[in-house]
Short mmCIF file of C-alpha atoms in Angstrom, two decimals:
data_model
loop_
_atom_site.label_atom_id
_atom_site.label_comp_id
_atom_site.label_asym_id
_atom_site.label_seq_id
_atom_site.Cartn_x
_atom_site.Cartn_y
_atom_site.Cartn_z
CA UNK A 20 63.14 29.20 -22.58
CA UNK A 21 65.98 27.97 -20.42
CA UNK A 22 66.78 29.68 -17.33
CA UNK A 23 70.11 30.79 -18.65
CA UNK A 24 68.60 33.12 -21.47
CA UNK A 25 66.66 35.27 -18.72
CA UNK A 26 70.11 35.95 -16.41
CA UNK A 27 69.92 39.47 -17.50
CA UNK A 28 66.90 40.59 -16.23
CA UNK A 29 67.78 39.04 -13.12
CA UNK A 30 70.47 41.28 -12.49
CA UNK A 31 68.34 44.20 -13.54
CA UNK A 32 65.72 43.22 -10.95
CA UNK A 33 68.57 42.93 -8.51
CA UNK A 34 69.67 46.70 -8.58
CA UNK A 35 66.11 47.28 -8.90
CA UNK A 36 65.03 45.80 -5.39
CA UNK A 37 68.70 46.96 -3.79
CA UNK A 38 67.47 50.59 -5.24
CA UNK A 39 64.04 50.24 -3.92
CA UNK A 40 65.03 49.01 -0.47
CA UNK A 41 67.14 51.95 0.37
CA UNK A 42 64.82 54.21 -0.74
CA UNK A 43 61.90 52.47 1.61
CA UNK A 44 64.32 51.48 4.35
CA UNK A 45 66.62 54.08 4.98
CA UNK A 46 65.54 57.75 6.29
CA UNK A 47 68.45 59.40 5.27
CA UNK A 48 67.57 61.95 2.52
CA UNK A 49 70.88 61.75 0.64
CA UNK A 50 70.80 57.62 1.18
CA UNK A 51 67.32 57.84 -0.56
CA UNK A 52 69.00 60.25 -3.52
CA UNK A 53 71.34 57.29 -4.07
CA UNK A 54 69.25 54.51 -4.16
CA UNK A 55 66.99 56.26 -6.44
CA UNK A 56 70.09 56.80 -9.03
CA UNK A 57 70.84 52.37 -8.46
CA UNK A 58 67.30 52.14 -9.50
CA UNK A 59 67.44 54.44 -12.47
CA UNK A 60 70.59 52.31 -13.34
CA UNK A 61 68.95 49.14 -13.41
CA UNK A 62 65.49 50.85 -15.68
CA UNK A 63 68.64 52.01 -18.09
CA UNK A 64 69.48 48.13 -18.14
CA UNK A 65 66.44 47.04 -18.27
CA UNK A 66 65.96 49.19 -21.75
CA UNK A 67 69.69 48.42 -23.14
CA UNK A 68 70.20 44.66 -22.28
CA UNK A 69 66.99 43.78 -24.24
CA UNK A 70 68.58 45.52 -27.52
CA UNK A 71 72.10 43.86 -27.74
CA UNK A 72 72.47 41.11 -30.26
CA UNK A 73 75.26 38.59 -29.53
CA UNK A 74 78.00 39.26 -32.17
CA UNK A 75 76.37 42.30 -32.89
CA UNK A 76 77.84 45.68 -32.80
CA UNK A 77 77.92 48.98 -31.54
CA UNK A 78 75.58 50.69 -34.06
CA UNK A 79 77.71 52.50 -35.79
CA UNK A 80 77.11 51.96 -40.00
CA UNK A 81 80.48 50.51 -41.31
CA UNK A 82 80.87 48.79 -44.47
CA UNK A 83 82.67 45.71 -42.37
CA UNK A 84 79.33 45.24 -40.70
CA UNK A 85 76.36 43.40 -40.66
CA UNK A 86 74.83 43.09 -37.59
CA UNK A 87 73.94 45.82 -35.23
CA UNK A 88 72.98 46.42 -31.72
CA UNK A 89 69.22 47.97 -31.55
CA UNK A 90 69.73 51.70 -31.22
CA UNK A 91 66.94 52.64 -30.30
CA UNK A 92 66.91 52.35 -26.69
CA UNK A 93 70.43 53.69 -26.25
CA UNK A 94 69.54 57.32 -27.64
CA UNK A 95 66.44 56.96 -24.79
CA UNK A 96 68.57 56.22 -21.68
CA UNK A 97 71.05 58.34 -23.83
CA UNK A 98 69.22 61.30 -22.62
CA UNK A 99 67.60 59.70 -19.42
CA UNK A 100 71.16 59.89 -18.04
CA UNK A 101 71.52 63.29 -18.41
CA UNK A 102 68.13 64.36 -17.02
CA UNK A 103 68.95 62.09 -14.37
CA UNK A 104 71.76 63.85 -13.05
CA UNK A 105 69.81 67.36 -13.70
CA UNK A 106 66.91 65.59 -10.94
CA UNK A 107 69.69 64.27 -8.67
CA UNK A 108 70.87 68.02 -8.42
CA UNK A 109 67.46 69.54 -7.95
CA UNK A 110 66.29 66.81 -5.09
CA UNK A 111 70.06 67.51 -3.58
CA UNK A 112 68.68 70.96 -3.81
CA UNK A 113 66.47 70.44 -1.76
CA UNK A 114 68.00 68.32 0.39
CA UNK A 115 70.18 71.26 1.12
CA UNK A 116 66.89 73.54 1.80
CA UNK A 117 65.92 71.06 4.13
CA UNK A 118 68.79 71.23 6.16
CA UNK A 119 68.78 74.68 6.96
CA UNK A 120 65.58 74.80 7.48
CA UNK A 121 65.49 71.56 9.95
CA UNK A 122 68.67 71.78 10.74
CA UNK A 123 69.07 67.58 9.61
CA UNK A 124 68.22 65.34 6.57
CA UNK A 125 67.30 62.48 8.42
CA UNK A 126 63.43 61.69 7.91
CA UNK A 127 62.99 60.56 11.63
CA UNK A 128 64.67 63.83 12.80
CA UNK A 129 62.47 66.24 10.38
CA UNK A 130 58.58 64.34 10.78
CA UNK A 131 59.01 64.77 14.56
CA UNK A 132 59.50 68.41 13.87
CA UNK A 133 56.74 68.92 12.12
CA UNK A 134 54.39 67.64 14.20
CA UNK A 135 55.40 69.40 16.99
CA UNK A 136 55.30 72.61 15.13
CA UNK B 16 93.69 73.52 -2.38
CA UNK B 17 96.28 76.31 -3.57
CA UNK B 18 99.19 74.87 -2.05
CA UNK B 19 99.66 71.47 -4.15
CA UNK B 20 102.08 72.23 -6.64
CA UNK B 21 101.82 68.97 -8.58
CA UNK B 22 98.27 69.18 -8.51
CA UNK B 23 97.66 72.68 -10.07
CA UNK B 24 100.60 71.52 -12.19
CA UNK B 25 98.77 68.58 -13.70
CA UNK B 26 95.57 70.02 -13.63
CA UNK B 27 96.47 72.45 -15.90
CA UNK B 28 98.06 70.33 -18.44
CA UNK B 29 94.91 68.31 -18.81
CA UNK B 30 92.08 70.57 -18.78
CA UNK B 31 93.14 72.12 -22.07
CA UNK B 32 93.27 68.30 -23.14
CA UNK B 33 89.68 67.79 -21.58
CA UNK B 34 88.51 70.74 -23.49
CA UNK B 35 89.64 69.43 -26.78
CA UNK B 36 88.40 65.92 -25.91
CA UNK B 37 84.86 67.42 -25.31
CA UNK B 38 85.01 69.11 -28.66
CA UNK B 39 86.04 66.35 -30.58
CA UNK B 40 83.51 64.32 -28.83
CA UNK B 41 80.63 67.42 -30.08
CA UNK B 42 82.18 67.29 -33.71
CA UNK B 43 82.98 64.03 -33.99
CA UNK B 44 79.81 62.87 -33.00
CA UNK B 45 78.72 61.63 -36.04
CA UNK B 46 81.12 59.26 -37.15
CA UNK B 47 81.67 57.73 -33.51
CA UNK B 48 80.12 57.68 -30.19
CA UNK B 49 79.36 61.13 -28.55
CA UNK B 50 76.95 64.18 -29.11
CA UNK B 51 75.70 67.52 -27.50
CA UNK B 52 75.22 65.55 -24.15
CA UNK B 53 77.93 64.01 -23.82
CA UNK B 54 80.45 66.92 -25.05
CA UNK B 55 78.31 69.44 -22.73
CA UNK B 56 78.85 67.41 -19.55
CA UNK B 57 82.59 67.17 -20.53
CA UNK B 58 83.17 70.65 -21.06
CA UNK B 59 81.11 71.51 -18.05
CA UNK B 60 83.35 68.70 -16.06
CA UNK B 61 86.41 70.52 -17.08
CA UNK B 62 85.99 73.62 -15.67
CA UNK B 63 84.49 72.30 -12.38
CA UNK B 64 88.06 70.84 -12.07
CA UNK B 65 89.54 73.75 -12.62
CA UNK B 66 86.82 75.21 -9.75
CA UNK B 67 88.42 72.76 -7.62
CA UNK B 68 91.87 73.53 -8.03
CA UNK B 69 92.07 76.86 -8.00
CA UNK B 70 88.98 77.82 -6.57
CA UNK B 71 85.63 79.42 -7.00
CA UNK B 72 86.33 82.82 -7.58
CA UNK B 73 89.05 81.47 -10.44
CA UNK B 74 86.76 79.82 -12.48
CA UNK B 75 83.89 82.76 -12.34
CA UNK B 76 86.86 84.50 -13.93
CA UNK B 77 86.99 82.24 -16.50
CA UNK B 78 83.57 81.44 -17.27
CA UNK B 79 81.06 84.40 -15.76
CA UNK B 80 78.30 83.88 -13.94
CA UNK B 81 76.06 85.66 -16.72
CA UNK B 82 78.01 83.59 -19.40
CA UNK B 83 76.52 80.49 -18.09
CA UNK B 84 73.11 81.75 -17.08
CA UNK B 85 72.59 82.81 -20.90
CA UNK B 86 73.95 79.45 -21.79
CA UNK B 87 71.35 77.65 -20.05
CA UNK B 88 68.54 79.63 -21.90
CA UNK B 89 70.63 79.51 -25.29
CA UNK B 90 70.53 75.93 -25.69
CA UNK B 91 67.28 75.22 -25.84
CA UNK B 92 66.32 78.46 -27.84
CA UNK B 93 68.90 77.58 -30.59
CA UNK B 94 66.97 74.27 -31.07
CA UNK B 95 64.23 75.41 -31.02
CA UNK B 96 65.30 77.56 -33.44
CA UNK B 97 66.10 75.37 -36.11
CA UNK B 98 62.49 73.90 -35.68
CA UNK B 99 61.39 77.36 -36.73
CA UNK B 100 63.99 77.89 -39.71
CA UNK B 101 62.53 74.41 -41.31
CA UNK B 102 58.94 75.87 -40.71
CA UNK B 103 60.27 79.18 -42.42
CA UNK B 104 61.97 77.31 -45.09
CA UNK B 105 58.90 75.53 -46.04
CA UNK B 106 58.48 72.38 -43.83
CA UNK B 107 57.30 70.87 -40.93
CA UNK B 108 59.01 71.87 -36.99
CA UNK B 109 62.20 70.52 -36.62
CA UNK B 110 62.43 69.51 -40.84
CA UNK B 111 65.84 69.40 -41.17
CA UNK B 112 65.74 68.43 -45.22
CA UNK B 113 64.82 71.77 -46.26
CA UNK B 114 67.73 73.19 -44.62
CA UNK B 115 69.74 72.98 -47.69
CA UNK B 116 69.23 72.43 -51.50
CA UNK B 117 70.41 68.64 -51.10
CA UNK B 118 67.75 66.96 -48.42
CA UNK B 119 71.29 64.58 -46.62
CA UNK B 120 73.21 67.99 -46.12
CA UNK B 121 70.50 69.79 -44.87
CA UNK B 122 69.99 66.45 -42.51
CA UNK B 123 73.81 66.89 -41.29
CA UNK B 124 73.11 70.82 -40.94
CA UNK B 125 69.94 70.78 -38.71
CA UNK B 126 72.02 67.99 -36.25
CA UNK B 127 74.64 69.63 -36.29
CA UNK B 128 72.89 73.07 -34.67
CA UNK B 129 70.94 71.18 -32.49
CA UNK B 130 73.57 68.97 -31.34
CA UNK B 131 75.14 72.31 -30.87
CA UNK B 132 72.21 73.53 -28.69
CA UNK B 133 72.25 70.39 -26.86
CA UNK B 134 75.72 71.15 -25.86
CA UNK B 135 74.91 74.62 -24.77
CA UNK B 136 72.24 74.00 -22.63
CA UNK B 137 73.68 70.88 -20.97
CA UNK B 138 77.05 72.25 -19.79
CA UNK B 139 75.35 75.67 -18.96
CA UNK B 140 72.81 73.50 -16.57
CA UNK B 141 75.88 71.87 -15.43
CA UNK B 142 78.37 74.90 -14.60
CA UNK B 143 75.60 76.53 -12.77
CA UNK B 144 74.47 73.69 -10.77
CA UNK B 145 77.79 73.01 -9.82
CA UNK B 146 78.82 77.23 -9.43
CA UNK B 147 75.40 77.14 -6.60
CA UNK B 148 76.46 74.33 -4.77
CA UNK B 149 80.24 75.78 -4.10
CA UNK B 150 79.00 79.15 -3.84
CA UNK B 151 76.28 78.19 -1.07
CA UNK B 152 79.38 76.47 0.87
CA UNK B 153 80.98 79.76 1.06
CA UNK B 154 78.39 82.20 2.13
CA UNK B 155 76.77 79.71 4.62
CA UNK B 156 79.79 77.84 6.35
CA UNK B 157 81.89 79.19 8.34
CA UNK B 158 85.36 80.31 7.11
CA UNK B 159 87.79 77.28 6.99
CA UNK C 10 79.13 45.73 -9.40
CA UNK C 11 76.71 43.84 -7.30
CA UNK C 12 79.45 44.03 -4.28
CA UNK C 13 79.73 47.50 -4.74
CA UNK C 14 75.96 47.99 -4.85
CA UNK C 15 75.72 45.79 -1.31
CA UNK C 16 78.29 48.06 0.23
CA UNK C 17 76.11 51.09 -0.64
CA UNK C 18 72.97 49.19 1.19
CA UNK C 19 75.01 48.56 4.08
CA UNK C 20 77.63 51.34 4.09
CA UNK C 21 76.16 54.11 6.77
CA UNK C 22 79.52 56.89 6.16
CA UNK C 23 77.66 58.86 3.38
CA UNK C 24 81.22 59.82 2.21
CA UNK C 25 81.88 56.15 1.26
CA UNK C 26 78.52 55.67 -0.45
CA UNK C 27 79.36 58.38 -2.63
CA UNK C 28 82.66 57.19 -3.93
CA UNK C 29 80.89 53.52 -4.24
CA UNK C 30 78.10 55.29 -5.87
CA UNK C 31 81.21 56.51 -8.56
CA UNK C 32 82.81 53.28 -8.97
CA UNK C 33 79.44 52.07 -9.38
CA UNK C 34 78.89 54.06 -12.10
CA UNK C 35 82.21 53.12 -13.90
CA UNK C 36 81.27 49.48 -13.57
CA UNK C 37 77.86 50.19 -15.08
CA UNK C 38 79.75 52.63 -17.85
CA UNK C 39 82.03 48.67 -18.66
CA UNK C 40 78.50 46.57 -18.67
CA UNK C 41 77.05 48.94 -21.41
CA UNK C 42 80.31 48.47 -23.40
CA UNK C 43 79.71 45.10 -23.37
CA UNK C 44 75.79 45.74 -24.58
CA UNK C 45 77.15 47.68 -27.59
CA UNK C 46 75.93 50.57 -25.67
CA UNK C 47 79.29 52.47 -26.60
CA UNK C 48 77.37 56.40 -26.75
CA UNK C 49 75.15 55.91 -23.21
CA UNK C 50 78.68 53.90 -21.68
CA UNK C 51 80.65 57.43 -22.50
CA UNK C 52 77.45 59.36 -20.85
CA UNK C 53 77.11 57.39 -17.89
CA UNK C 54 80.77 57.65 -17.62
CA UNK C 55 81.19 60.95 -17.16
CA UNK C 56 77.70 62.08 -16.05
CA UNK C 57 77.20 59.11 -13.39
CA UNK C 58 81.08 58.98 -12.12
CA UNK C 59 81.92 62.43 -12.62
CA UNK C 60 79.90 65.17 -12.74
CA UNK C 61 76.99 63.51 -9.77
CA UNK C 62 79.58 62.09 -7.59
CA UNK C 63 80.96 65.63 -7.46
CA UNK C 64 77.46 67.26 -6.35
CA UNK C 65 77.04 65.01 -4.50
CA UNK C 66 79.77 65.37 -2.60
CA UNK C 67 79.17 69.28 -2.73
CA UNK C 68 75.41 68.55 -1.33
CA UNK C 69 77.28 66.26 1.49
CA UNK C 70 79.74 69.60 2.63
CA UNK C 71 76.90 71.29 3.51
CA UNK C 72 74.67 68.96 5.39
CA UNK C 73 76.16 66.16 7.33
CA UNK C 74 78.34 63.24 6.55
CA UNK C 75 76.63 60.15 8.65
CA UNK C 76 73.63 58.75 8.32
CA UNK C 77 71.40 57.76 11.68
CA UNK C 78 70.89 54.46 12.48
CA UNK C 79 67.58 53.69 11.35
CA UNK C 80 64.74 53.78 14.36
CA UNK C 81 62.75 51.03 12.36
CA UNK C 82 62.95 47.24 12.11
CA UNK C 83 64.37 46.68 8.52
CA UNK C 84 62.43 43.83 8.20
CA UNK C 85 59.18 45.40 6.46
CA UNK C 86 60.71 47.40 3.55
CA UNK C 87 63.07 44.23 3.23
CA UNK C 88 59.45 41.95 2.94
CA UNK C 89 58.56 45.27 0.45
CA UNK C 90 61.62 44.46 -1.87
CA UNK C 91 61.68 40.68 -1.66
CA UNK C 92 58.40 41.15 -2.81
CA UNK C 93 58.85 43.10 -5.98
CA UNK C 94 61.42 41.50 -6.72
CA UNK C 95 59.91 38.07 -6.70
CA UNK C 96 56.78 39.15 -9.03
CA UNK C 97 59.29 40.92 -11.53
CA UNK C 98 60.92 37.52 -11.41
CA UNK C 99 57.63 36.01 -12.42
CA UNK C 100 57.45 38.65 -15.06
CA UNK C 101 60.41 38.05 -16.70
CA UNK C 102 59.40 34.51 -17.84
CA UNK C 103 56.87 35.90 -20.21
CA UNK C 104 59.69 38.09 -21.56
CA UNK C 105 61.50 37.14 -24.96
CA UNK C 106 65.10 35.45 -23.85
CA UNK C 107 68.33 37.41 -24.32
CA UNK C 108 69.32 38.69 -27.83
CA UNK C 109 66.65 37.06 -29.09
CA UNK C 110 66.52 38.74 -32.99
CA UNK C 111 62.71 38.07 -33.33
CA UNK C 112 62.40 39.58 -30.04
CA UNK C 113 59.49 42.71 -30.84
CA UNK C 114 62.19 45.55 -29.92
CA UNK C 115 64.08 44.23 -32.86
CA UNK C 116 61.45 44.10 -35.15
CA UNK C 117 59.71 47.31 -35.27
CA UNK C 118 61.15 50.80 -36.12
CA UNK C 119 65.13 49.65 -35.06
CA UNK C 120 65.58 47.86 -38.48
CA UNK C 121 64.42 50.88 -40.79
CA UNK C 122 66.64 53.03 -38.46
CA UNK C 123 70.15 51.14 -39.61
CA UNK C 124 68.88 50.42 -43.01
CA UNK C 125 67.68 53.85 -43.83
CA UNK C 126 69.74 56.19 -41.67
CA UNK C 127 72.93 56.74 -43.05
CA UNK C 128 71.91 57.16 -46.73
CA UNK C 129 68.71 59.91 -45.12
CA UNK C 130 70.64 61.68 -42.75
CA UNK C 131 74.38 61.44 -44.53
CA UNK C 132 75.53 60.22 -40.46
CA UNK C 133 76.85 56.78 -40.02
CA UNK C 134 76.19 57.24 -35.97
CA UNK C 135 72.66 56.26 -35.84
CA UNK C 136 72.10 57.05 -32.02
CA UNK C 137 72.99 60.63 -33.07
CA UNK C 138 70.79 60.53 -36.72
CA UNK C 139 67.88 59.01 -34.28
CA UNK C 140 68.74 61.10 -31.48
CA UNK C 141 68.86 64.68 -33.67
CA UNK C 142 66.69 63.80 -36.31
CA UNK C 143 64.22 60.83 -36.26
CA UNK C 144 63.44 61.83 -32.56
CA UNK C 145 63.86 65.51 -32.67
CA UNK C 146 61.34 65.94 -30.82
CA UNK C 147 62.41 63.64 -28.11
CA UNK C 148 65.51 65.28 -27.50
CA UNK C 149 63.55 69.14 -27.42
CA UNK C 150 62.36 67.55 -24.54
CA UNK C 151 64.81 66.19 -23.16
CA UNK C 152 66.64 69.51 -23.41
CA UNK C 153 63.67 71.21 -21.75
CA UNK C 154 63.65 69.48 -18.92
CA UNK C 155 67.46 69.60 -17.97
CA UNK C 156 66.59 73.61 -18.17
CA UNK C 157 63.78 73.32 -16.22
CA UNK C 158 65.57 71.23 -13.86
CA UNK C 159 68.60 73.86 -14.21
CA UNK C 160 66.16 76.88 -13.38
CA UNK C 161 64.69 74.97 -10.46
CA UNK C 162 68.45 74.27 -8.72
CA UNK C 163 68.32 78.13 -9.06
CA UNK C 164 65.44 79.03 -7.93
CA UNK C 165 65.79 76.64 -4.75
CA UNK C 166 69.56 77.62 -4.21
CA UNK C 167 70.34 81.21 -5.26
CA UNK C 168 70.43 84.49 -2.87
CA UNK C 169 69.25 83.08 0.39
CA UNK C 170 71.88 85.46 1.89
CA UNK C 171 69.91 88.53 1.77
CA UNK C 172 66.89 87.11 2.14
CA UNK C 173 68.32 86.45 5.84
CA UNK C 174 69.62 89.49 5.80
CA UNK C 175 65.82 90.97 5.65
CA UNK C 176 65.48 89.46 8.76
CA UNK C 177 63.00 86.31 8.10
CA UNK C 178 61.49 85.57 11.07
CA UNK C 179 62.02 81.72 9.81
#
């Protein structure tokens, strides 16, 4: 268990926190849409990077082959991706909704708003 | 964007190559990487371009607003479908070895219709997603 | 990639995040090549840097391009993230190293999968024999939801014109 073999999650948690800080920090409703998709990136690493085998390959059954990449998670995130982009466009739905009804996207614009209302 | 020769130009010799890419990438699925989702998003990608070159009203020409709205229910009925024919045929939802006399082709049958399904739905979803976004622009803003 | 996704923390012109959010994407699309990822590279490819950077850019024509600064001190959700990211840290140690073969992912249903697949299913993919067949199931999902999601987009987004028309006092 050196510190080497674990590198790859650390990159994964890396996106992860850069994802989860914009969402948190910024106020920004189309900022927030974006760091949501970083973090969804990083949970699609987080399932892939755990399944590759070094000198492994793309799985893919070919006589020339022994060895193959776990494939498995790839038809999961496989799909994830797609719904993904099919909840990006409904929360920039939304987001558009919100503008014309607030006239702004920006979170410390809209709460004021409603509180006044 | 109607005045860019090279563009409409270019654009034109490619999408009927993106087309063909996203079908081999549907058909070819099984021997190499690709599938429903990935050919739907192509084929769906393809004609946003073409949106974007020559316009909105260009591509509803193309591909009809009712064309993609029954697309989008298609999909998913056609697979759902097949999980039907296997009950009908004698097995359990979404069976695909009773599809045909030999269990392997009846395998590669089933995938192939709901790989086919897949595709549907996705680059409906896509197409209309995209047609609602563009279209909103040019009721709501003003003329530019 | 992690450059790119620093400039999208930082960046405050949406415009710019967006286009970093697509070269993002074709970075990520190169890193799953390299996992033997090749099917979810060629997704991510043209789901992540085409078809979202487009509506995204479409969702960015009609609302506004800049982004406020922030009215809060940074300095709690930063405390927030550091946070997380220090107990996933202390997570990962418990986790099996990297391409480890006796690793549990690699041990339960994958192996059947690559044995099995080809000669059940007569398709030498196996994402697309697991994806179709094995997990048929999975993928009626999946399907279901991008309609649902698809029918929602509509319902938020279609034929607000004559609704204003009707004269909402909204």
């Amino acid at each position: 268990m050196t510190l080497a073999n674990h590198y790859s999650y650390w990159v994964i948690i890396f996106l992860a926190i850069a994802g989860l800080y914009i969402v948190i920090a910024r106020g920004n409703l189309v900022k927030k849409l974006v760091g949501l998709s970083i973090f969804q990136t990083s949970v699609y690493l987080l399932y892939v990077a755990p399944g590759k085998l070094i000198g492994g390959t793309a799985p893919i059954v070919s006589p020339q082959f022994q060895v193959y990449s776990n494939p498995l998670p790839h038809v999961l995130i496989l799909t994830a991706i797609v719904v993904g982009v099919a909840t990006l466009a409904l929360g920039l739905a939304l987001v558009v909704r919100l503008e014309e009804a607030y006239g702004s996207i920006e979170e410390d614009e809209i709460l004021p708003q409603d509180r006044d209302a | 964007m109607r005045e860019y020769l090279v563009l409409r130009v270019i654009a034109k010799m490619m999408i009927a190559f993106m087309l063909l890419f996203a079908l081999y990438v549907q058909f070819h699925g099984d021997f190499g990487p690709g599938g429903g989702f990935q050919a739907g998003v192509i084929s769906a990608a393809a004609i946003i371009f073409y949106a974007v070159i020559y316009g909105l009203p260009a591509a509803r020409r193309v591909v009809p607003e009712w064309l993609v709205e029954t697309m989008v229910g298609a999909g998913v009925l056609l697979y759902a479908t097949v999980g039907l024919a296997g009950i009908v045929l004698g097995g359990n939802y979404l069976d695909y070895f009773v599809l045909d006399s030999n269990p392997v082709h009846g395998q590669v049958r089933g995938i192939f219709w709901v790989e086919a399904g897949v595709f549907i739905t996705v680059s409906g979803v896509m197409l209309k997603i995209f047609y609602l976004f563009a279209g909103r622009r040019r009721n709501e803003g003003p003329e530019t | 990639m992690a450059v790119a996704t620093l400039a999208i923390v930082v960046q405050r012109n949406l415009f710019a995040v967006v286009i970093l959010l697509g070269i993002y994407s074709f970075m990520m699309a190169a890193v799953l090549v390299a996992l033997d990822a090749v099917d979810v590279a060629m997704t991510e490819a043209s789901v992540g840097a085409g078809v979202s950077t487009v509506l995204l850019l479409g969702a960015l024509y009609l609302t506004k391009g800049d982004e406020l600064k922030p009215l809060h001190r940074p300095l709690l959700p930063l405390g927030v993230a550091a946070a997380t990211g220090l107990v996933l840290v202390y997570g990962t140690l418990g986790l099996p190293a990297f391409s480890d073969p006796s690793a549990p992912i690699h041990r339960h249903v994958a192996p059947r999968y690559i044995s099995e697949g080809p000669r059940e299913t007569g398709v030498p993919n196996i994402v697309t024999a697991v994806l179709a067949s094995y997990r048929g199931y999975d993928t009626l999902g999946e399907t279901t939801v991008v309609f649902t999601a698809g029918a929602g987009v509509i319902a938020l987004l279609r034929r607000i014109r004559r609704r204003k028309k009707e004269g909402d006092p909204q």
